[in-house]
PDB file of C-alpha atoms in Angstrom:
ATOM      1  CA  UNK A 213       2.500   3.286  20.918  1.00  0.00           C
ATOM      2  CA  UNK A 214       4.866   4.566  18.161  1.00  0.00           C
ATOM      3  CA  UNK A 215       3.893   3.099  14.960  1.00  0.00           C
ATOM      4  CA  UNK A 216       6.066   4.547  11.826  1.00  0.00           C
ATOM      5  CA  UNK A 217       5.280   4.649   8.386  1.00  0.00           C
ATOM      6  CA  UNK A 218       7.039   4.321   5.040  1.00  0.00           C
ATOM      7  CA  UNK A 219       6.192   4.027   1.895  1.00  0.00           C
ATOM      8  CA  UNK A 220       7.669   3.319  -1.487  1.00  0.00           C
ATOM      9  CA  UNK A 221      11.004   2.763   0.004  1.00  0.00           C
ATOM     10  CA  UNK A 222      12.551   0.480  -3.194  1.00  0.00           C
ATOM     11  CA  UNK A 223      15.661  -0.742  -1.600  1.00  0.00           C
ATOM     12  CA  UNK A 224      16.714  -2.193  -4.243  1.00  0.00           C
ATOM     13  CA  UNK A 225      17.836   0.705  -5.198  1.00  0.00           C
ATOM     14  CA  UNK A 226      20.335   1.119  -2.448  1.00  0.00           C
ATOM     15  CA  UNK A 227      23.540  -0.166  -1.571  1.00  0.00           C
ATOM     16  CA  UNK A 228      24.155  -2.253   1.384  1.00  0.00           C
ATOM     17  CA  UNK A 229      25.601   0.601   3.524  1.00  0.00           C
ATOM     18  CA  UNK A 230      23.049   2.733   2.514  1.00  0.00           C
ATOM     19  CA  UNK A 231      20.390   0.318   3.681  1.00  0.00           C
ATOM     20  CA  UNK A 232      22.197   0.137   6.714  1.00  0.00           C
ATOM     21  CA  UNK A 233      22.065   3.939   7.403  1.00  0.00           C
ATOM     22  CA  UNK A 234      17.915   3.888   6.169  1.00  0.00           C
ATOM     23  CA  UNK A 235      17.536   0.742   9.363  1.00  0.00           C
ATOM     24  CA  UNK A 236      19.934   3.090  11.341  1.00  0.00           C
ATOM     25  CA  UNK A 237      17.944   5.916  10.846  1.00  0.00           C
ATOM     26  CA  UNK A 238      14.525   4.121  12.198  1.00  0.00           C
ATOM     27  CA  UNK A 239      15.691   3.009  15.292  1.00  0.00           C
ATOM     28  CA  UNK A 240      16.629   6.595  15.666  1.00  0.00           C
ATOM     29  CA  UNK A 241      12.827   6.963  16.097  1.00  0.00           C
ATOM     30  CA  UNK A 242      12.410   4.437  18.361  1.00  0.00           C
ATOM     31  CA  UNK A 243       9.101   2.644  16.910  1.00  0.00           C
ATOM     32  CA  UNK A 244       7.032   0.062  18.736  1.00  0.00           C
ATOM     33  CA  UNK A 245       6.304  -1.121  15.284  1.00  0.00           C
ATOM     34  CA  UNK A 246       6.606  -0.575  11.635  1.00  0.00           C
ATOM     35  CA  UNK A 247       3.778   0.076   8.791  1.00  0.00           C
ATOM     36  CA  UNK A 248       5.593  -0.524   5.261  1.00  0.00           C
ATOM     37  CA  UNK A 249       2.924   0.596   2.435  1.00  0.00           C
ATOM     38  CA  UNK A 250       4.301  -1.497  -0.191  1.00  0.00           C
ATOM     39  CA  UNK A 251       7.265  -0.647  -2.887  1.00  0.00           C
ATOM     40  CA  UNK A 252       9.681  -2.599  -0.683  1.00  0.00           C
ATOM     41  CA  UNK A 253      11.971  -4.595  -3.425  1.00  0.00           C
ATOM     42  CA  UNK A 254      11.027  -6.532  -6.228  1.00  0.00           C
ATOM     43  CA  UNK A 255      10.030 -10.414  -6.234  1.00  0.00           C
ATOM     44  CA  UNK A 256      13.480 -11.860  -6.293  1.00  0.00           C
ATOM     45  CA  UNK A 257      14.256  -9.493  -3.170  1.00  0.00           C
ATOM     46  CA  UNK A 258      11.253  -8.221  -0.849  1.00  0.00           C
ATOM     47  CA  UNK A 259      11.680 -11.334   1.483  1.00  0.00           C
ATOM     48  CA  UNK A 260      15.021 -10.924   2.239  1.00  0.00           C
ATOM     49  CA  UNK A 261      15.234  -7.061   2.875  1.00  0.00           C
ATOM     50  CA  UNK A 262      12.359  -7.767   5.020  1.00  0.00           C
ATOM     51  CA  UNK A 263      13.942 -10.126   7.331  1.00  0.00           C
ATOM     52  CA  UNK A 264      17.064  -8.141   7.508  1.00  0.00           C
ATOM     53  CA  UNK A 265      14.516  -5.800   8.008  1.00  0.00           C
ATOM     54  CA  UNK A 266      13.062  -7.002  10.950  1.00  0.00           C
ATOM     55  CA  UNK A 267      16.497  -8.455  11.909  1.00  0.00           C
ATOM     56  CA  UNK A 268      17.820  -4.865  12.705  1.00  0.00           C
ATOM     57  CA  UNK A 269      14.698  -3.267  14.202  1.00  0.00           C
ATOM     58  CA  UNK A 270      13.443  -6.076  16.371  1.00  0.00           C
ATOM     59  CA  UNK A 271      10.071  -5.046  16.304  1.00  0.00           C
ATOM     60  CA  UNK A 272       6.385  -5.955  14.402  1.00  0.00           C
ATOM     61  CA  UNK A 273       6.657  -5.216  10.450  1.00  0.00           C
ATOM     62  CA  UNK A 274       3.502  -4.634   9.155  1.00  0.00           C
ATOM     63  CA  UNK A 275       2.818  -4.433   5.614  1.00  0.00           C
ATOM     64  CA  UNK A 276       1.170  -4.438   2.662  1.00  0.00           C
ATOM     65  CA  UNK A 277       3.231  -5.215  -1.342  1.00  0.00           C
ATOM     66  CA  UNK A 278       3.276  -2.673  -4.179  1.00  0.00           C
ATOM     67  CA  UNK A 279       3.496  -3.156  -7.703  1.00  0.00           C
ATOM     68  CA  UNK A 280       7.434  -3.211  -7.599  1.00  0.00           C
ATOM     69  CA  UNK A 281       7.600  -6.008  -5.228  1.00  0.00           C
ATOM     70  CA  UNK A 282       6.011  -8.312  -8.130  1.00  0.00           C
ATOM     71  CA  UNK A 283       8.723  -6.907 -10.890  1.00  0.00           C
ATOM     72  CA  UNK A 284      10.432  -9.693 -12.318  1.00  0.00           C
ATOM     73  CA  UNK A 285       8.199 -12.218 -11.090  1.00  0.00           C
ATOM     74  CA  UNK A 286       4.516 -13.368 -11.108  1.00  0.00           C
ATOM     75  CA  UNK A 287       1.711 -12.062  -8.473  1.00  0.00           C
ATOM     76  CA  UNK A 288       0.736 -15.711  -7.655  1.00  0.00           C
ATOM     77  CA  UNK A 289       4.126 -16.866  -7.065  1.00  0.00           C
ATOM     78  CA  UNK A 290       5.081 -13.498  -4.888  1.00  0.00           C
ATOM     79  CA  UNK A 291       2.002 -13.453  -2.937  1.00  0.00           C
ATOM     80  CA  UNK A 292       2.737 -17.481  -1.591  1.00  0.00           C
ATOM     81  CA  UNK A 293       6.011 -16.860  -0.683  1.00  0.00           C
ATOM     82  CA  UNK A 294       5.482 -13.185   1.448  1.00  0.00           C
ATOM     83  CA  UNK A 295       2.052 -15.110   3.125  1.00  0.00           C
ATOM     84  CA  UNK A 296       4.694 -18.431   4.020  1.00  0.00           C
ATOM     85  CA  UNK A 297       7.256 -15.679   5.399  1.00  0.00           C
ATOM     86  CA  UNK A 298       4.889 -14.011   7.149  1.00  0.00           C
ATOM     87  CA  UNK A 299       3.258 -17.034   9.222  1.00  0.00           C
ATOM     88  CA  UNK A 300       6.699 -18.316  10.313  1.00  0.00           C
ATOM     89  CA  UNK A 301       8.673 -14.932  11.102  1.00  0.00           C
ATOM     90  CA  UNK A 302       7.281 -13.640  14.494  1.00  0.00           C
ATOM     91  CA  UNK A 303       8.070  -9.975  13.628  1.00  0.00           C
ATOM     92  CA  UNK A 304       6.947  -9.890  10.435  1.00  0.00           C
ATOM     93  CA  UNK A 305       2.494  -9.523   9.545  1.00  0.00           C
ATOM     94  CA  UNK A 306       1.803  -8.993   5.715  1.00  0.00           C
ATOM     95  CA  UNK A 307      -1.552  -7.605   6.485  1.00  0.00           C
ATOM     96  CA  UNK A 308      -3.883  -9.255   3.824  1.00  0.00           C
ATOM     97  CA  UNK A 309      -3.148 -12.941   5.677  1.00  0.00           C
ATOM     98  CA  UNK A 310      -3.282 -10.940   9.320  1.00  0.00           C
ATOM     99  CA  UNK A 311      -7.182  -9.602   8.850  1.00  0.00           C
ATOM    100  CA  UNK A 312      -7.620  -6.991  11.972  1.00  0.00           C
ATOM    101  CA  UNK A 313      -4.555  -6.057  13.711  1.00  0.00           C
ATOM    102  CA  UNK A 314      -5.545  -4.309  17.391  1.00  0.00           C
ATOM    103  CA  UNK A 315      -2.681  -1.725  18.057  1.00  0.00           C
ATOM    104  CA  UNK A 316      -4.351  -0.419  20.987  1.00  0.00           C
ATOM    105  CA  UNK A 317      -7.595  -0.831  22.762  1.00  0.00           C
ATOM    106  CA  UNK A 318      -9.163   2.031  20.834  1.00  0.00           C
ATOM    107  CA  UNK A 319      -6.932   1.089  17.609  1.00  0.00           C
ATOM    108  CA  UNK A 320      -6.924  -0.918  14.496  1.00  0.00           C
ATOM    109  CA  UNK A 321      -4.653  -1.624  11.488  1.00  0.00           C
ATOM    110  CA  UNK A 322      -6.230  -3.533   8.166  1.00  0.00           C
ATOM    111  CA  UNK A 323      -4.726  -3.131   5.010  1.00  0.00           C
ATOM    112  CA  UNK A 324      -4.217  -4.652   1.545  1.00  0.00           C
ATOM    113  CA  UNK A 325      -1.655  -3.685  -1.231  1.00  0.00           C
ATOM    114  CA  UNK A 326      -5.195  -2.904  -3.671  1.00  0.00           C
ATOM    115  CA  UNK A 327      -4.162  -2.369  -7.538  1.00  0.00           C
ATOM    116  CA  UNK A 328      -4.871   0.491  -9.574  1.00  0.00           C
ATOM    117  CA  UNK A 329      -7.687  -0.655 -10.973  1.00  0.00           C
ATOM    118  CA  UNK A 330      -8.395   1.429 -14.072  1.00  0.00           C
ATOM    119  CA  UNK A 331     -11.796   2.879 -11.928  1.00  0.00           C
ATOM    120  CA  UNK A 332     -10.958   6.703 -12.556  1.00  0.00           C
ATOM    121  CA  UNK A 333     -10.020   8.482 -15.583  1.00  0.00           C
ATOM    122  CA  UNK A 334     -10.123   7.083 -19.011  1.00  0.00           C
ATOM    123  CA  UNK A 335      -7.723   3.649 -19.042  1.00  0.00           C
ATOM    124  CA  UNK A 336      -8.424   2.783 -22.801  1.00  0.00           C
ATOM    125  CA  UNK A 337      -7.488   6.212 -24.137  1.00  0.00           C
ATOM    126  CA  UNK A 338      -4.335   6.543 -21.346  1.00  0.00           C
ATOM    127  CA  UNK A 339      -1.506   6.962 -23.496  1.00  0.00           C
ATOM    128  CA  UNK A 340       0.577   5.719 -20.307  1.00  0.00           C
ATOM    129  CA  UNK A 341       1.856   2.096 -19.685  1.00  0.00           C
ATOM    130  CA  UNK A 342       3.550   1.349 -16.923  1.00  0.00           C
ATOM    131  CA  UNK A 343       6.678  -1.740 -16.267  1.00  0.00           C
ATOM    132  CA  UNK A 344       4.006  -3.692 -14.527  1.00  0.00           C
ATOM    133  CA  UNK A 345       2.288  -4.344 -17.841  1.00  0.00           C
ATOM    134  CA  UNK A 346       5.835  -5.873 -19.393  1.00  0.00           C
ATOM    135  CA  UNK A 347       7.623  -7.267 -15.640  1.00  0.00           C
ATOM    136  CA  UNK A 348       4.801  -8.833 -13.906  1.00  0.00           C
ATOM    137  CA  UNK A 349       4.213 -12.234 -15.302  1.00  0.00           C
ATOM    138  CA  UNK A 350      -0.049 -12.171 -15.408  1.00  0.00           C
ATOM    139  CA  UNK A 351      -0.207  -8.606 -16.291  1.00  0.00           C
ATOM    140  CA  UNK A 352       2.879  -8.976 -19.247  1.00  0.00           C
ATOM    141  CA  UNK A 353       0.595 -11.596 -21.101  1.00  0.00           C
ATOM    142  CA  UNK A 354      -2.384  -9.519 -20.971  1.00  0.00           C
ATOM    143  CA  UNK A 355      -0.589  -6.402 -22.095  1.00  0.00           C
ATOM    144  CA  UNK A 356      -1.117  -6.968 -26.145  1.00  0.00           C
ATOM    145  CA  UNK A 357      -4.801  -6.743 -25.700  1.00  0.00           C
ATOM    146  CA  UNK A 358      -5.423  -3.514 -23.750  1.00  0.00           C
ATOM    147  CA  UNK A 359      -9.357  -4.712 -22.814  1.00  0.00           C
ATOM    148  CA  UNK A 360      -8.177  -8.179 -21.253  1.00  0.00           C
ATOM    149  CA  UNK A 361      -5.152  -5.922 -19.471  1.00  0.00           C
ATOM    150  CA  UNK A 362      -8.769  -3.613 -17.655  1.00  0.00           C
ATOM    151  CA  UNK A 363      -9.960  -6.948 -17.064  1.00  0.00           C
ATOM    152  CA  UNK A 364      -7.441  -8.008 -15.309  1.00  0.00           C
ATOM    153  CA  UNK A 365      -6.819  -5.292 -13.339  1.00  0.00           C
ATOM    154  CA  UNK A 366     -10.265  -4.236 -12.489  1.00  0.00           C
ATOM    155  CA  UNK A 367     -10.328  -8.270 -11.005  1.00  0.00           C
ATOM    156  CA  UNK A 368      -7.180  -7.445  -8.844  1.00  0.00           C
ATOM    157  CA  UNK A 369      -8.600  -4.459  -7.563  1.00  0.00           C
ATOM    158  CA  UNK A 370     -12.080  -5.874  -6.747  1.00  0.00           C
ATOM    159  CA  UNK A 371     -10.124  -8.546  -4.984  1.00  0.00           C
ATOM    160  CA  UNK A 372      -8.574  -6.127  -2.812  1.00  0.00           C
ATOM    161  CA  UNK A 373     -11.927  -3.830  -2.165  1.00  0.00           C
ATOM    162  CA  UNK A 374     -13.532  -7.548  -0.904  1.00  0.00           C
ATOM    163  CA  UNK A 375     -10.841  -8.412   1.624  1.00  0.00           C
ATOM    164  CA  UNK A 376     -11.021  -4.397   2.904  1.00  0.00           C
ATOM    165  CA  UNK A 377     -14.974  -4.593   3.232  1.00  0.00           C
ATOM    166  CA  UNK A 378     -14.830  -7.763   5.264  1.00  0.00           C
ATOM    167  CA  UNK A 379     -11.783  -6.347   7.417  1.00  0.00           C
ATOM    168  CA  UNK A 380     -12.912  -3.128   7.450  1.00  0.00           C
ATOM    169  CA  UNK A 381     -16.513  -3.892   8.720  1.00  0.00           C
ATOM    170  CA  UNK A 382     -15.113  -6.327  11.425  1.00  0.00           C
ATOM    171  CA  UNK A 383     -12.478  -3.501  12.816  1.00  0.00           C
ATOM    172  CA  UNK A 384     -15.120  -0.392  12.822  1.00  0.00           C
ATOM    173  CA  UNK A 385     -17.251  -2.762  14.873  1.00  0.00           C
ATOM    174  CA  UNK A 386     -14.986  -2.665  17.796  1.00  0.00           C
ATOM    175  CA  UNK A 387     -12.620   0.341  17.654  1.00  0.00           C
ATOM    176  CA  UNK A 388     -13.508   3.675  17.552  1.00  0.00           C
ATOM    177  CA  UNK A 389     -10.145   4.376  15.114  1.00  0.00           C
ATOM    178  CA  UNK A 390      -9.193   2.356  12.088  1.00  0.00           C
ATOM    179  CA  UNK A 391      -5.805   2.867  10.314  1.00  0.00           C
ATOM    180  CA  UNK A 392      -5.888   1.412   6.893  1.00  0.00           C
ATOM    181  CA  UNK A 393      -2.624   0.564   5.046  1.00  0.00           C
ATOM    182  CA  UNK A 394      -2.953   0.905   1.083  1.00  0.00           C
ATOM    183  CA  UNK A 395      -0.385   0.932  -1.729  1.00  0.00           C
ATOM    184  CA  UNK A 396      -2.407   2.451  -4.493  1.00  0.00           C
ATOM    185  CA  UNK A 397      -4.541   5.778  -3.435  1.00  0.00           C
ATOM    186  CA  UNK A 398      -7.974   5.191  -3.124  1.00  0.00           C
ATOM    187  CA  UNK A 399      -9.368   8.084  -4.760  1.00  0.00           C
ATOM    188  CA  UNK A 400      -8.536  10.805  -7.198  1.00  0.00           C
ATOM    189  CA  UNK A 401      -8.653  13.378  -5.142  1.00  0.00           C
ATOM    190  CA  UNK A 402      -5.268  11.557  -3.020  1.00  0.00           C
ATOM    191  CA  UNK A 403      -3.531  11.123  -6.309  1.00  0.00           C
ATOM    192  CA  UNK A 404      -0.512  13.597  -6.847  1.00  0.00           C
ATOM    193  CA  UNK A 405       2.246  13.011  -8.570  1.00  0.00           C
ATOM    194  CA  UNK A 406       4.582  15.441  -9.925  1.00  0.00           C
ATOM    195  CA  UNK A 407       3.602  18.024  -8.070  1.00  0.00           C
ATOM    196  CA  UNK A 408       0.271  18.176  -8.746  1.00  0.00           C
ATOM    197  CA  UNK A 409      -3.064  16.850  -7.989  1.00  0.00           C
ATOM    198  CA  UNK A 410      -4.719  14.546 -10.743  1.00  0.00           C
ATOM    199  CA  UNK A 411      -7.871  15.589 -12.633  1.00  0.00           C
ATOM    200  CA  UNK A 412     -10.464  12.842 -14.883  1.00  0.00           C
ATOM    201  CA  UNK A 413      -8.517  13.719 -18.064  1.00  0.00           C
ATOM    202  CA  UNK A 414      -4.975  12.984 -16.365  1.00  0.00           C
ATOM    203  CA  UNK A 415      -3.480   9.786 -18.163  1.00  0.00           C
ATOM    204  CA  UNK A 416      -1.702   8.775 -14.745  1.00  0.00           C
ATOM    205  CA  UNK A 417      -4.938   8.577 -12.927  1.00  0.00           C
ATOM    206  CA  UNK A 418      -6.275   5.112 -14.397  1.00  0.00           C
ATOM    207  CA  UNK A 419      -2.760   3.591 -13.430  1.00  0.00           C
ATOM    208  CA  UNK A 420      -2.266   5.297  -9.577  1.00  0.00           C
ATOM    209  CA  UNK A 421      -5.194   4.883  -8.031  1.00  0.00           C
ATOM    210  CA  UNK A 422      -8.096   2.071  -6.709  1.00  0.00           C
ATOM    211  CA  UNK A 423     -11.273   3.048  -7.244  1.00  0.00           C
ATOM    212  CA  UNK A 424     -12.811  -0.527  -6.185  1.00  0.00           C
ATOM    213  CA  UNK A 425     -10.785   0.406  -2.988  1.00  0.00           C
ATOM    214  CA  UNK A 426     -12.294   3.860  -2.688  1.00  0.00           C
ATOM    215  CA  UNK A 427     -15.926   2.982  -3.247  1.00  0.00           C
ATOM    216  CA  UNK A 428     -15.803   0.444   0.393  1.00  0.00           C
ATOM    217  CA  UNK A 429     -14.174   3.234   1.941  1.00  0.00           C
ATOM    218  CA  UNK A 430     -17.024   5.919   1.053  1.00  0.00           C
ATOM    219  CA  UNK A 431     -19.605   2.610   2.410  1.00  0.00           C
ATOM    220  CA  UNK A 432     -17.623   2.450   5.442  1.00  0.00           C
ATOM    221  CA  UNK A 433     -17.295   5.856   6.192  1.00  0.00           C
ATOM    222  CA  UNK A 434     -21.256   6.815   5.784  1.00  0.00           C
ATOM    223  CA  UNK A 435     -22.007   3.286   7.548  1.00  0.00           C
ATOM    224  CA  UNK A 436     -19.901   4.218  10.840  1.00  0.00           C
ATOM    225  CA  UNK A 437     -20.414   7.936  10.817  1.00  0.00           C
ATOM    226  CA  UNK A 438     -19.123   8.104  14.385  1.00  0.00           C
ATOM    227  CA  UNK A 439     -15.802   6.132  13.532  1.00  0.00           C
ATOM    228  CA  UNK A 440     -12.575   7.264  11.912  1.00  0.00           C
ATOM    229  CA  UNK A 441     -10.685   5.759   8.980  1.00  0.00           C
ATOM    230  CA  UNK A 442      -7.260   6.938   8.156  1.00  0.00           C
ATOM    231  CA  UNK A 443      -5.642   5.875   4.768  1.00  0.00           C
ATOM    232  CA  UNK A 444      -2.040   5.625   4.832  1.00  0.00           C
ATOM    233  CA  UNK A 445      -0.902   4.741   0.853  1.00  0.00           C
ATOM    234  CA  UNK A 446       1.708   5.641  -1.083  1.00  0.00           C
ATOM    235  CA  UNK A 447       2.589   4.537  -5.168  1.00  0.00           C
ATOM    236  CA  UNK A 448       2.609   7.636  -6.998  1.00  0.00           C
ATOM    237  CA  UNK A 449       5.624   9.202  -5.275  1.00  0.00           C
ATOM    238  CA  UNK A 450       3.825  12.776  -5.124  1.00  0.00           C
ATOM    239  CA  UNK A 451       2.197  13.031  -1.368  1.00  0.00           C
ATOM    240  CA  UNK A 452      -0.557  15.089   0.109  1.00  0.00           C
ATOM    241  CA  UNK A 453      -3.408  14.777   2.486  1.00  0.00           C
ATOM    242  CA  UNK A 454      -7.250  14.964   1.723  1.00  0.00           C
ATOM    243  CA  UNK A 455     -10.300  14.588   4.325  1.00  0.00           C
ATOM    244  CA  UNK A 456     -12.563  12.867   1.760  1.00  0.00           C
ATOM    245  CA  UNK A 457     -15.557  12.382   4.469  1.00  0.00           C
ATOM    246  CA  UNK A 458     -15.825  14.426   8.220  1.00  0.00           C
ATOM    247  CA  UNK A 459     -14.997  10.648   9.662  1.00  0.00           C
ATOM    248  CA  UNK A 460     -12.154   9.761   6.347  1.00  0.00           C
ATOM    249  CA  UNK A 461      -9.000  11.177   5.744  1.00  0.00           C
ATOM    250  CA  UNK A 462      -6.242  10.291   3.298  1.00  0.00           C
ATOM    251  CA  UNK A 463      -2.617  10.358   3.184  1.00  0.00           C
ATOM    252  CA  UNK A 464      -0.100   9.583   0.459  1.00  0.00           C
ATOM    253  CA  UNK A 465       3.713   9.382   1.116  1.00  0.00           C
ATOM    254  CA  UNK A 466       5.806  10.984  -1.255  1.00  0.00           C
ATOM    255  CA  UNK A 467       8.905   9.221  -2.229  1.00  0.00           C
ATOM    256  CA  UNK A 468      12.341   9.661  -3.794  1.00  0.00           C
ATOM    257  CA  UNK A 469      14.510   6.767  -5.565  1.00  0.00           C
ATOM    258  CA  UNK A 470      17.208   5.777  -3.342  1.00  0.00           C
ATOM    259  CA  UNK A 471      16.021   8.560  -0.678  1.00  0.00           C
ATOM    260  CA  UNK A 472      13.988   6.284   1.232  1.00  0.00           C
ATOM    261  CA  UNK A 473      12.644   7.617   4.865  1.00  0.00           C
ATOM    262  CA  UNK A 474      10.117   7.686   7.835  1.00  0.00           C
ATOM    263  CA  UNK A 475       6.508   9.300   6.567  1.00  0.00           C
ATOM    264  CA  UNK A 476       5.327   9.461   9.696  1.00  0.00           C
ATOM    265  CA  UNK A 477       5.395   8.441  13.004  1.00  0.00           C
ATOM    266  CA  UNK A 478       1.971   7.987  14.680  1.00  0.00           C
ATOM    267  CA  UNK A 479       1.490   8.488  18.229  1.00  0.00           C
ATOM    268  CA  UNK A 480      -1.222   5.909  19.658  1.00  0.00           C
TER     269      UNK A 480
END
C-alpha cells in the first residue's frame, strides 16, 4: 500500500490552477490513499477543497484539521460540518469520527488534529499570540484574559490526548505498527520552526506543540514496548525527525505558503 502524506498544505492560498497542478502532482505518485495532517483551508473552505480533493484523486482521504481550518469560524461549528462530510462522502475519513483505521493486516492509522496545549514552555510569559486567539470564535473571546485562554486550550488538548489513549490502546492491541496522524507536535523535542529546534525558554513552544498529546504517547510507548508508533504532524512549518522512545518516532512536515507538496510516501 502507498499511503502519502501532507501536511500544512493551506490551499487557500493557491489559485485554482495551481491547486490543479498540487492534485496533478499526487496522482503522479500514484497513492492507494491519502493522510492530510491538518492546515487544509480555513472554515468557510476545508469542505470543499476536500471534495474536489477527493474528486480528482479517487482514493481514501484521511485526515485530521489544523488550527487554520477553524480561521474565520468557530471549532464547534467546523468540527459538525467536517464529521457530517465525512460520514456521507465514501472517500473521505476525518479520523477523530473513524477511531482505528486498519491499512494493512500488520497496520494501523488513528489520529486527531490535538491543540497546542500550552503543556511546554512558559504560556503566561510567551510574548507570542497567534491568529487563532483573534479568528477562531471560542478561542477570540477568551483571548482578553490570558488564564481563561490556558484554560481553554489545555481543555482542547486534553480532549484530544483522551480520544488518542482510547484509539491508541485499541490499535496497539492488534497491530504490531501504529501510524498516528497529529497536527500539533507532540513533544518539544519535534518542534522546529525556523530552522531550529525549540528549547523550554522558546516563546513558540507553548503555542506549537501538545503536551497532553505527548504524555499518552510516552504511556503507550512503555505499555507496548514491542509495538511501534510513528507520529506524522505537521503545524510549525519547520520539519525534522526525532526517535523519542526505541518503539516511538516522530516526524514533522515542513511547509511553505503556497508551496504545498507530498511529505512522504509510505510504503506498507
Amino acid at each position: 500500500m502507498r499511503l502519502a502524506w501532507m501536511t500544512d498544505i493551506h490551499l487557500n492560498f493557491l489559485g485554482t490552477q495551481q491547486i490543479e497542478t498540487f492534485l496533478d502532482s499526487i496522482l503522479e505518485e500514484k497513492p492507494d490513499a491519502l493522510l492530510i495532517t491538518g492546515d487544509i483551508g480555513e472554515a468557510n473552505s476545508v469542505e470543499d477543497y476536500l471534495k474536489r480533493m477527493a474528486e480528482h484523486v479517487q482514493c481514501p482521504i484521511y485526515f485530521v484539521l489544523g488550527n487554520h481550518d477553524y480561521y474565520h469560524g468557530s471549532i464547534e461549528g467546523v468540527r459538525t460540518r467536517i464529521r457530517r462530510l465525512g460520514r456521507s462522502h465514501p472517500l473521505l475519513c476525518w479520523l477523530p469520527d473513524c477511531g482505528v483505521v486498519r491499512l494493512t493486516e500488520d497496520v494501523a492509522l488513528v489520529g486527531h488534529g490535538g491543540w497546542s496545549d500550552g503543556g511546554y514552555g512558559d504560556f503566561m510569559k510567551s510574548s507570542i499570540s497567534l491568529n487563532d486567539y483573534l479568528l477562531i470564535g471560542e478561542l477570540a473571546r477568551k483571548k482578553p484574559y490570558r488564564r481563561a485562554l490556558l484554560t481553554m486550550l489545555r481543555a482542547l488538548g486534553m480532549e484530544a490526548a483522551s480520544h488518542l489513549q482510547d484509539a491508541l490502546d485499541e490499535a496497539l492491541r492488534e497491530v504490531p505498527h501504529v501510524i498516528v496522524a497529529l497536527h500539533s507536535p507532540p513533544f518539544m523535542e519535534a518542534c522546529w520552526h525556523e530552522g531550529q529546534s525549540a528549547t523550554k525558554d522558546n516563546p513558540y513552544l507553548p503555542h506549537f506543540t501538545c503536551k497532553a498529546c505527548g504524555d499518552v504517547l510516552l504511556a503507550a510507548a512503555n505499555k507496548y514496548p514491542q509495538r511501534k508508533i510513528t507520529v506524522l504532524c505537521g503545524h510549525t512549518h519547520g520539519g525534522g525527525s526525532v526517535q523519542i522512545r526505541p518503539n516511538l518516532h516522530v516526524t514533522t512536515g515542513a511547509a511553505v505558503y503556497e508551496q504545498p507538496r507530498i511529505q512522504q510516501v509510505l510504503t506498507l
